[in-house]
Short mmCIF file of C-alpha atoms in Angstrom, two decimals:
data_model
loop_
_atom_site.label_atom_id
_atom_site.label_comp_id
_atom_site.label_asym_id
_atom_site.label_seq_id
_atom_site.Cartn_x
_atom_site.Cartn_y
_atom_site.Cartn_z
CA MET A 28 -87.05 -30.81 -10.53
CA ALA A 29 -85.91 -30.96 -13.92
CA PRO A 30 -86.31 -27.36 -15.69
CA HIS A 31 -88.54 -26.29 -18.14
CA PRO A 32 -87.49 -27.26 -21.83
CA VAL A 33 -87.07 -23.78 -22.87
CA VAL A 34 -84.77 -22.99 -20.00
CA GLN A 35 -82.94 -26.60 -20.60
CA ALA A 36 -82.66 -25.70 -24.40
CA ILE A 37 -80.89 -22.45 -23.93
CA ILE A 38 -78.93 -24.05 -20.92
CA ASP A 39 -77.49 -26.77 -23.21
CA LEU A 40 -77.12 -24.18 -26.12
CA SER A 41 -74.88 -22.20 -23.76
CA ALA A 42 -72.76 -24.85 -22.43
CA GLY A 43 -72.11 -25.94 -25.84
CA ALA A 44 -70.97 -23.00 -27.21
CA ILE A 45 -68.28 -22.53 -24.22
CA GLY A 46 -67.42 -26.20 -25.06
CA GLY A 47 -67.28 -25.24 -28.43
CA THR A 48 -64.61 -22.19 -28.14
CA ALA A 49 -62.45 -24.00 -25.15
CA CYS A 50 -62.04 -26.68 -28.15
CA VAL A 51 -60.92 -24.35 -30.50
CA PHE A 52 -58.22 -22.49 -28.67
CA SER A 53 -56.74 -25.95 -27.54
CA GLY A 54 -56.61 -27.87 -30.64
CA GLN A 55 -56.84 -25.33 -33.70
CA PRO A 56 -52.70 -25.56 -34.84
CA PHE A 57 -53.08 -29.77 -35.10
CA ASP A 58 -56.02 -29.05 -37.04
CA THR A 59 -54.44 -27.23 -39.38
CA ALA A 60 -51.81 -29.43 -39.91
CA LYS A 61 -54.52 -32.07 -40.44
CA VAL A 62 -56.68 -30.19 -42.92
CA LYS A 63 -52.89 -29.92 -44.99
CA MET A 64 -52.01 -33.34 -45.19
CA GLN A 65 -55.44 -34.35 -46.00
CA THR A 66 -55.69 -32.34 -49.14
CA PHE A 67 -51.75 -32.46 -50.26
CA PRO A 68 -50.41 -35.61 -48.68
CA SER A 69 -47.94 -35.31 -51.62
CA MET A 70 -46.32 -32.23 -49.58
CA TYR A 71 -45.30 -33.21 -46.60
CA ARG A 72 -43.63 -36.29 -44.95
CA GLY A 73 -45.22 -36.51 -42.08
CA PHE A 74 -46.97 -34.32 -38.81
CA LEU A 75 -43.66 -32.71 -38.04
CA HIS A 76 -42.64 -31.65 -41.17
CA CYS A 77 -46.12 -29.94 -41.81
CA PHE A 78 -46.20 -28.12 -38.28
CA MET A 79 -42.64 -26.81 -38.69
CA ALA A 80 -42.85 -26.07 -42.40
CA THR A 81 -45.98 -24.30 -41.65
CA TYR A 82 -44.49 -22.31 -38.53
CA ARG A 83 -41.35 -21.07 -41.11
CA GLN A 84 -43.41 -19.89 -43.65
CA MET A 85 -46.10 -18.10 -42.22
CA GLY A 86 -45.38 -18.01 -37.96
CA LEU A 87 -47.62 -19.06 -35.39
CA ARG A 88 -50.48 -17.26 -37.42
CA GLY A 89 -50.27 -20.21 -39.78
CA LEU A 90 -50.87 -22.60 -37.28
CA TYR A 91 -53.63 -20.62 -36.53
CA GLN A 92 -54.86 -19.70 -39.99
CA GLY A 93 -58.58 -20.09 -40.36
CA ALA A 94 -59.15 -19.95 -36.36
CA THR A 95 -62.05 -17.45 -36.64
CA PRO A 96 -63.96 -19.47 -38.99
CA ALA A 97 -63.06 -22.63 -36.89
CA LEU A 98 -64.50 -20.70 -34.18
CA ILE A 99 -67.53 -19.79 -35.69
CA ALA A 100 -67.87 -23.31 -36.88
CA ASN A 101 -67.16 -24.90 -33.52
CA ILE A 102 -69.40 -22.52 -31.26
CA ALA A 103 -72.48 -23.14 -33.97
CA GLU A 104 -71.55 -26.90 -33.74
CA ASN A 105 -71.55 -27.78 -30.46
CA ALA A 106 -74.31 -24.91 -29.39
CA VAL A 107 -76.42 -27.15 -31.60
CA LEU A 108 -74.97 -30.33 -31.17
CA PHE A 109 -75.72 -30.41 -27.24
CA MET A 110 -79.04 -28.18 -27.60
CA SER A 111 -79.82 -31.30 -30.11
CA TYR A 112 -78.71 -34.07 -27.74
CA GLY A 113 -80.55 -33.16 -24.73
CA PHE A 114 -83.42 -32.31 -26.89
CA CYS A 115 -83.27 -35.98 -28.81
CA GLN A 116 -82.83 -37.96 -24.84
CA ASP A 117 -85.99 -36.22 -24.29
CA VAL A 118 -87.39 -37.67 -27.36
CA LEU A 119 -86.05 -41.26 -25.96
CA ARG A 120 -87.66 -40.80 -22.96
CA ARG A 121 -91.17 -39.79 -24.32
CA ILE A 122 -91.01 -42.75 -26.91
CA THR A 123 -89.92 -45.50 -23.82
CA GLY A 124 -92.50 -43.51 -21.43
CA MET A 125 -89.52 -42.48 -19.11
CA ASP A 126 -89.77 -39.62 -16.60
CA ARG A 127 -87.57 -36.11 -17.82
CA ALA A 128 -85.81 -36.91 -14.36
CA VAL A 129 -84.58 -40.43 -15.23
CA GLU A 130 -80.95 -40.79 -16.24
CA LEU A 131 -80.72 -42.96 -19.92
CA SER A 132 -78.02 -45.54 -20.23
CA ASP A 133 -74.60 -45.10 -22.07
CA LEU A 134 -76.28 -46.74 -25.28
CA GLN A 135 -79.58 -44.49 -25.25
CA LYS A 136 -77.31 -41.47 -24.79
CA ALA A 137 -75.20 -42.62 -27.32
CA CYS A 138 -78.10 -42.90 -29.78
CA SER A 139 -79.20 -39.42 -29.13
CA GLY A 140 -75.61 -37.88 -29.84
CA SER A 141 -76.27 -39.66 -33.18
CA LEU A 142 -79.25 -38.09 -34.01
CA ALA A 143 -78.30 -34.85 -32.81
CA SER A 144 -75.41 -34.96 -35.16
CA ILE A 145 -77.58 -34.35 -38.30
CA PHE A 146 -78.58 -31.25 -37.00
CA SER A 147 -75.41 -29.75 -35.96
CA SER A 148 -73.81 -30.97 -39.63
CA LEU A 149 -76.53 -28.18 -41.18
CA ALA A 150 -74.93 -25.20 -38.98
CA LEU A 151 -71.06 -26.89 -39.27
CA CYS A 152 -70.90 -27.49 -42.89
CA PRO A 153 -70.81 -24.01 -44.26
CA THR A 154 -68.48 -22.49 -41.56
CA GLU A 155 -65.66 -25.80 -42.02
CA LEU A 156 -65.79 -25.20 -45.74
CA VAL A 157 -64.53 -21.49 -45.18
CA LYS A 158 -61.91 -22.84 -42.52
CA CYS A 159 -60.80 -25.66 -44.58
CA ARG A 160 -60.14 -23.44 -47.79
CA LEU A 161 -58.02 -20.88 -45.82
CA GLN A 162 -56.12 -23.33 -44.20
CA ALA A 163 -54.88 -24.77 -47.56
CA MET A 164 -54.99 -21.61 -49.48
CA HIS A 165 -51.19 -22.07 -49.70
CA GLU A 166 -50.95 -25.05 -50.60
CA MET A 167 -53.53 -24.29 -53.30
CA GLU A 168 -51.43 -21.71 -54.43
CA ALA A 169 -48.36 -23.77 -54.48
CA SER A 170 -49.58 -26.44 -56.71
CA GLY A 171 -50.95 -24.12 -58.99
CA LYS A 172 -54.37 -25.17 -58.55
CA ILE A 173 -55.59 -21.57 -58.11
CA THR A 174 -53.68 -18.34 -59.02
CA ALA A 175 -51.47 -17.00 -56.19
CA GLY A 176 -51.56 -13.90 -54.81
CA GLN A 177 -55.32 -14.34 -53.71
CA LYS A 178 -56.58 -12.61 -50.32
CA SER A 179 -56.55 -15.31 -47.69
CA SER A 180 -59.20 -13.60 -45.73
CA VAL A 181 -62.86 -15.13 -44.12
CA TRP A 182 -64.80 -12.42 -45.97
CA SER A 183 -62.82 -12.94 -49.05
CA VAL A 184 -63.53 -16.98 -48.94
CA VAL A 185 -67.15 -15.88 -48.30
CA ARG A 186 -67.07 -13.80 -51.04
CA THR A 187 -65.73 -16.04 -53.81
CA VAL A 188 -68.03 -18.65 -52.44
CA LEU A 189 -71.45 -16.46 -53.16
CA ARG A 190 -69.49 -15.38 -56.52
CA LYS A 191 -69.26 -18.54 -57.87
CA ASP A 192 -71.98 -20.68 -56.48
CA GLY A 193 -74.31 -18.74 -54.43
CA PRO A 194 -75.59 -19.60 -50.94
CA LEU A 195 -75.90 -23.56 -51.57
CA GLY A 196 -72.08 -23.33 -52.40
CA PHE A 197 -71.63 -23.41 -48.61
CA TYR A 198 -73.25 -26.71 -48.25
CA GLN A 199 -70.52 -28.35 -50.42
CA GLY A 200 -69.15 -31.24 -48.28
CA LEU A 201 -72.63 -31.67 -46.48
CA THR A 202 -73.59 -35.46 -47.36
CA THR A 203 -69.99 -36.00 -46.34
CA THR A 204 -70.76 -34.19 -43.14
CA ILE A 205 -73.86 -36.41 -42.30
CA VAL A 206 -72.31 -39.40 -43.33
CA ARG A 207 -69.24 -39.10 -40.72
CA GLU A 208 -71.09 -37.06 -38.23
CA VAL A 209 -74.09 -39.84 -37.17
CA PRO A 210 -71.74 -42.69 -36.95
CA GLY A 211 -68.79 -40.47 -35.40
CA TYR A 212 -71.16 -39.24 -32.83
CA PHE A 213 -72.27 -42.08 -31.76
CA CYS A 214 -68.58 -43.33 -31.15
CA PHE A 215 -68.22 -39.91 -29.49
CA PHE A 216 -70.83 -39.49 -26.64
CA GLY A 217 -70.98 -43.58 -26.07
CA ALA A 218 -67.26 -43.59 -25.63
CA TYR A 219 -67.31 -40.61 -23.14
CA GLU A 220 -70.38 -41.86 -21.26
CA LEU A 221 -68.90 -45.41 -21.18
CA CYS A 222 -65.57 -43.62 -19.99
CA ARG A 223 -67.24 -41.51 -17.15
CA THR A 224 -69.08 -44.79 -16.28
CA THR A 225 -66.03 -46.55 -15.70
CA PHE A 226 -64.32 -43.84 -13.70
CA ALA A 227 -67.25 -43.17 -11.68
CA GLN A 228 -67.61 -47.08 -10.51
CA HIS A 229 -63.78 -47.41 -10.12
CA LEU A 230 -63.76 -44.37 -7.73
CA ASN A 231 -67.27 -45.24 -6.04
CA THR A 232 -68.97 -42.03 -6.77
CA GLU A 233 -71.36 -40.39 -9.26
CA LYS A 234 -70.56 -39.47 -12.87
CA ASP A 235 -70.70 -36.20 -12.06
CA GLY A 236 -68.20 -36.36 -9.03
CA ILE A 237 -65.32 -38.36 -10.96
CA GLY A 238 -63.21 -35.04 -11.22
CA VAL A 239 -61.36 -32.71 -13.82
CA VAL A 240 -58.68 -35.25 -14.96
CA PRO A 241 -61.20 -38.51 -15.57
CA LEU A 242 -63.80 -35.77 -16.73
CA MET A 243 -60.79 -34.81 -19.39
CA PHE A 244 -59.62 -38.32 -20.27
CA SER A 245 -63.39 -39.26 -21.05
CA GLY A 246 -63.81 -36.01 -23.61
CA GLY A 247 -60.23 -37.33 -25.12
CA PHE A 248 -60.94 -40.94 -25.20
CA GLY A 249 -64.77 -40.01 -26.97
CA GLY A 250 -63.01 -38.26 -29.51
CA ALA A 251 -60.28 -40.64 -30.25
CA CYS A 252 -63.04 -43.50 -30.91
CA LEU A 253 -64.69 -40.45 -33.31
CA TRP A 254 -61.92 -40.25 -35.34
CA LEU A 255 -60.79 -43.51 -35.74
CA VAL A 256 -64.13 -44.71 -37.36
CA VAL A 257 -64.90 -41.40 -39.38
CA TYR A 258 -60.94 -40.28 -40.17
CA PRO A 259 -61.44 -41.80 -44.00
CA ILE A 260 -64.57 -40.30 -44.59
CA ASP A 261 -63.42 -36.52 -42.96
CA CYS A 262 -60.70 -36.94 -45.29
CA VAL A 263 -62.70 -37.01 -48.10
CA LYS A 264 -65.03 -34.37 -46.89
CA SER A 265 -61.60 -32.03 -46.51
CA ARG A 266 -60.80 -32.68 -50.37
CA ILE A 267 -64.35 -31.70 -51.63
CA GLN A 268 -64.63 -28.50 -49.90
CA VAL A 269 -61.00 -27.69 -50.40
CA HIS A 270 -60.50 -28.57 -54.07
CA SER A 271 -64.04 -27.24 -54.62
CA LEU A 272 -62.21 -23.78 -55.05
CA ALA A 273 -61.07 -24.85 -58.04
CA GLY A 274 -63.85 -25.98 -59.61
CA ARG A 275 -66.97 -28.49 -59.29
CA GLN A 276 -65.85 -31.84 -57.31
CA GLN A 277 -67.25 -35.08 -58.32
CA GLY A 278 -69.28 -36.09 -55.16
CA PHE A 279 -68.07 -38.37 -52.23
CA ILE A 280 -67.80 -41.67 -54.04
CA ASN A 281 -66.09 -40.59 -56.89
CA THR A 282 -63.47 -38.68 -54.78
CA LEU A 283 -62.80 -41.47 -52.71
CA MET A 284 -62.54 -43.72 -55.51
CA GLY A 285 -59.99 -40.93 -57.29
CA ILE A 286 -58.26 -40.93 -54.07
CA ILE A 287 -57.40 -45.01 -53.70
CA ARG A 288 -56.75 -45.11 -57.70
CA THR A 289 -54.19 -42.38 -58.02
CA GLU A 290 -52.77 -41.62 -54.77
CA GLY A 291 -53.22 -44.77 -53.64
CA ARG A 292 -51.52 -46.64 -56.76
CA GLN A 293 -48.20 -43.93 -56.15
CA VAL A 294 -47.74 -44.56 -52.57
CA GLU A 295 -47.98 -48.71 -53.61
CA ASN A 296 -45.60 -47.76 -56.75
CA LYS A 297 -43.47 -46.26 -54.12
CA PHE A 298 -43.08 -49.18 -52.10
CA SER A 299 -43.36 -52.08 -54.60
CA PHE A 300 -39.87 -53.01 -54.04
CA THR A 301 -40.69 -53.38 -50.04
CA ILE A 302 -43.59 -55.32 -50.45
CA ALA A 303 -42.08 -57.53 -53.29
CA THR A 304 -38.94 -58.11 -50.91
CA TRP A 305 -41.39 -59.09 -47.83
CA THR A 306 -43.45 -60.92 -50.06
CA LYS A 307 -40.45 -62.93 -50.99
CA ILE A 308 -38.81 -63.65 -47.62
CA LYS A 309 -42.18 -64.64 -45.90
CA GLN A 310 -42.86 -66.48 -49.28
CA SER A 311 -46.30 -64.92 -48.54
CA SER A 312 -49.11 -66.40 -50.83
CA SER A 313 -50.74 -64.06 -53.46
CA THR A 314 -53.60 -63.43 -50.74
CA ASP A 315 -51.14 -61.58 -48.15
CA THR A 316 -49.53 -59.41 -51.35
CA THR A 317 -53.27 -58.06 -52.47
CA THR A 318 -53.82 -57.48 -48.72
CA GLN A 319 -50.41 -55.47 -48.42
CA SER A 320 -51.29 -54.02 -51.49
CA TYR A 321 -54.46 -52.87 -50.48
CA THR A 322 -53.10 -51.26 -47.17
CA TRP A 323 -50.90 -49.05 -49.52
CA ARG A 324 -53.89 -47.87 -51.33
CA VAL A 325 -55.95 -47.08 -48.64
CA ALA A 326 -53.06 -45.04 -46.63
CA PRO A 327 -53.67 -41.93 -48.34
CA LEU A 328 -56.90 -41.59 -46.57
CA TYR A 329 -55.26 -41.63 -43.34
CA SER A 330 -53.12 -38.78 -44.00
CA GLY A 331 -52.64 -36.38 -40.97
CA LEU A 332 -54.30 -38.98 -38.60
CA THR A 333 -51.33 -38.19 -36.27
CA PRO A 334 -52.09 -34.34 -35.66
CA THR A 335 -55.70 -35.75 -35.11
CA MET A 336 -54.88 -37.63 -32.20
CA ILE A 337 -52.42 -35.77 -30.71
CA ARG A 338 -55.36 -32.61 -30.79
CA THR A 339 -58.01 -35.08 -29.54
CA PHE A 340 -56.93 -35.24 -26.05
CA PRO A 341 -56.64 -31.59 -25.17
CA ALA A 342 -59.18 -30.34 -27.55
CA ASN A 343 -61.50 -32.52 -26.78
CA GLY A 344 -61.12 -32.68 -22.86
CA ALA A 345 -61.48 -29.16 -22.82
CA LEU A 346 -64.27 -28.95 -24.54
CA PHE A 347 -66.40 -31.39 -21.76
CA LEU A 348 -65.02 -29.98 -19.06
CA ALA A 349 -66.22 -26.34 -19.91
CA TYR A 350 -69.16 -27.73 -21.29
CA GLU A 351 -70.06 -29.87 -18.47
CA LEU A 352 -68.76 -27.24 -15.70
CA SER A 353 -70.77 -24.70 -17.63
CA ARG A 354 -73.58 -26.79 -17.69
CA LYS A 355 -73.53 -27.48 -14.05
CA ALA A 356 -73.47 -23.74 -12.96
CA MET A 357 -76.26 -22.79 -14.81
CA MET A 358 -78.15 -25.81 -13.87
CA GLN A 359 -77.82 -24.61 -10.08
CA LYS A 360 -78.51 -20.92 -10.97
CA PHE A 361 -81.19 -21.32 -13.27
CA GLY A 362 -82.51 -25.32 -12.77
CA ASP A 363 -85.77 -24.22 -10.77
CA VAL A 364 -86.92 -21.96 -13.77
#
């Protein structure tokens, strides 16, 4: 028998919070490198350079810079996300006339996760803004965008936002966050459930009985699909949230086009000789040259993708492992309430 809706919501909320905690502790250093490379791509030659430079400058603490708001952000986001996920599944069952105990298809769960992400974005945006600013504070000072010697604590960033922009300042980048989350979580939950279904069929068992390693792999696969789809949007969001510390940003479209026109052109010029040589050797048409040129133009939008893809399997694997195990335990204990 399905538990009372209120009990179910509390279970989903609690399991999501536990999953979010596991996600932060297992993936924060990679997330720090990702944000630094997204907001200041010209400062680092690649992931290892960024990782080692941060460690040499600030030690292990530097790699976990922003861990407190990241913890708050992930607990808030995943608690709201998984609670809304369960709620959206119930709404979908009512719309389609299904019983509450009936299992939804993988596609229906993907749609539920996509809709649930709108609610989680409202909880995520303020804490992620603080996290991103803390992670990129050193680079903001080094580039001269803000004065050196500023305090880099959670509360100093919070006070700065409130003083400059008021409470609504915490929602800079909200539109971009929602644009990122809606398609991203469709892929996230869809790929996760599809992977679990595939493992269950291969192992000839139920989805809940596939074991720890397949479960963690399914979570990592879902995370990888999410980031491959939405990474350029996330890059723009990070720019808006970090660079707004030095002044008001121009919005999603203008920031996106600015990255392509300025940094994309710099990358294109850097590799112009290579492109020209390659074109001459291959005797390519003008269309090939244009395609190659466009590839270099959008390259800055994928800066930091390497640490993100490395992070996604341990972080999202830990997220879903903690979520599923804690939810299962709570359902067994309180499922009949």
